[in-house]
Amino acid sequence: MSCREGLMSPKTETKPSVG
């Protein structure tokens, strides 16, 4: 998963891949 996808995806909380 890309950083951008992580932000757009609702799994941002479960998978905090920001950066």
PDB file of N, CA and C in Angstrom:
ATOM      1  N   MET A   1       0.833  -1.208   0.000  1.00  0.00           N
ATOM      2  CA  MET A   1       0.000   0.000   0.000  1.00  0.00           C
ATOM      3  C   MET A   1       0.865   1.253   0.000  1.00  0.00           C
ATOM      4  N   SER A   2       0.525   2.189  -0.854  1.00  0.00           N
ATOM      5  CA  SER A   2       1.301   3.433  -0.931  1.00  0.00           C
ATOM      6  C   SER A   2       0.873   4.396   0.159  1.00  0.00           C
ATOM      7  N   CYS A   3       1.711   5.388   0.421  1.00  0.00           N
ATOM      8  CA  CYS A   3       1.394   6.392   1.447  1.00  0.00           C
ATOM      9  C   CYS A   3       0.101   7.109   1.054  1.00  0.00           C
ATOM     10  N   ARG A   4      -0.037   7.375  -0.255  1.00  0.00           N
ATOM     11  CA  ARG A   4      -1.239   8.075  -0.722  1.00  0.00           C
ATOM     12  C   ARG A   4      -2.460   7.189  -0.532  1.00  0.00           C
ATOM     13  N   GLU A   5      -2.333   5.919  -0.844  1.00  0.00           N
ATOM     14  CA  GLU A   5      -3.465   5.007  -0.689  1.00  0.00           C
ATOM     15  C   GLU A   5      -3.856   4.891   0.775  1.00  0.00           C
ATOM     16  N   GLY A   6      -2.862   4.887   1.652  1.00  0.00           N
ATOM     17  CA  GLY A   6      -3.132   4.783   3.077  1.00  0.00           C
ATOM     18  C   GLY A   6      -3.978   5.945   3.561  1.00  0.00           C
ATOM     19  N   LEU A   7      -3.695   7.125   3.015  1.00  0.00           N
ATOM     20  CA  LEU A   7      -4.440   8.309   3.428  1.00  0.00           C
ATOM     21  C   LEU A   7      -5.869   8.248   2.896  1.00  0.00           C
ATOM     22  N   MET A   8      -6.000   7.803   1.650  1.00  0.00           N
ATOM     23  CA  MET A   8      -7.322   7.735   1.029  1.00  0.00           C
ATOM     24  C   MET A   8      -8.112   6.558   1.588  1.00  0.00           C
ATOM     25  N   SER A   9      -7.417   5.446   1.837  1.00  0.00           N
ATOM     26  CA  SER A   9      -8.087   4.255   2.361  1.00  0.00           C
ATOM     27  C   SER A   9      -8.575   4.484   3.789  1.00  0.00           C
ATOM     28  N   PRO A  10      -9.650   3.807   4.163  1.00  0.00           N
ATOM     29  CA  PRO A  10     -10.197   3.943   5.515  1.00  0.00           C
ATOM     30  C   PRO A  10      -9.372   3.167   6.529  1.00  0.00           C
ATOM     31  N   LYS A  11      -8.290   2.507   6.050  1.00  0.00           N
ATOM     32  CA  LYS A  11      -7.454   1.728   6.964  1.00  0.00           C
ATOM     33  C   LYS A  11      -6.326   2.593   7.506  1.00  0.00           C
ATOM     34  N   THR A  12      -6.492   3.891   7.376  1.00  0.00           N
ATOM     35  CA  THR A  12      -5.459   4.826   7.821  1.00  0.00           C
ATOM     36  C   THR A  12      -5.245   4.691   9.329  1.00  0.00           C
ATOM     37  N   GLU A  13      -6.333   4.417  10.045  1.00  0.00           N
ATOM     38  CA  GLU A  13      -6.236   4.295  11.512  1.00  0.00           C
ATOM     39  C   GLU A  13      -5.566   2.977  11.890  1.00  0.00           C
ATOM     40  N   THR A  14      -5.965   1.908  11.189  1.00  0.00           N
ATOM     41  CA  THR A  14      -5.386   0.597  11.485  1.00  0.00           C
ATOM     42  C   THR A  14      -3.961   0.525  10.963  1.00  0.00           C
ATOM     43  N   LYS A  15      -3.748   1.118   9.785  1.00  0.00           N
ATOM     44  CA  LYS A  15      -2.411   1.079   9.187  1.00  0.00           C
ATOM     45  C   LYS A  15      -1.925   2.500   8.938  1.00  0.00           C
ATOM     46  N   PRO A  16      -1.403   3.159   9.955  1.00  0.00           N
ATOM     47  CA  PRO A  16      -0.919   4.531   9.819  1.00  0.00           C
ATOM     48  C   PRO A  16       0.350   4.593   8.976  1.00  0.00           C
ATOM     49  N   SER A  17       0.174   4.514   7.650  1.00  0.00           N
ATOM     50  CA  SER A  17       1.343   4.547   6.761  1.00  0.00           C
ATOM     51  C   SER A  17       1.453   5.923   6.108  1.00  0.00           C
ATOM     52  N   VAL A  18       1.651   6.937   6.912  1.00  0.00           N
ATOM     53  CA  VAL A  18       1.729   8.300   6.366  1.00  0.00           C
ATOM     54  C   VAL A  18       3.192   8.720   6.270  1.00  0.00           C
ATOM     55  N   GLY A  19       3.775   8.467   5.120  1.00  0.00           N
ATOM     56  CA  GLY A  19       5.168   8.851   4.941  1.00  0.00           C
ATOM     57  C   GLY A  19       6.021   7.618   4.820  1.00  0.00           C
TER      58      GLY A  19
END
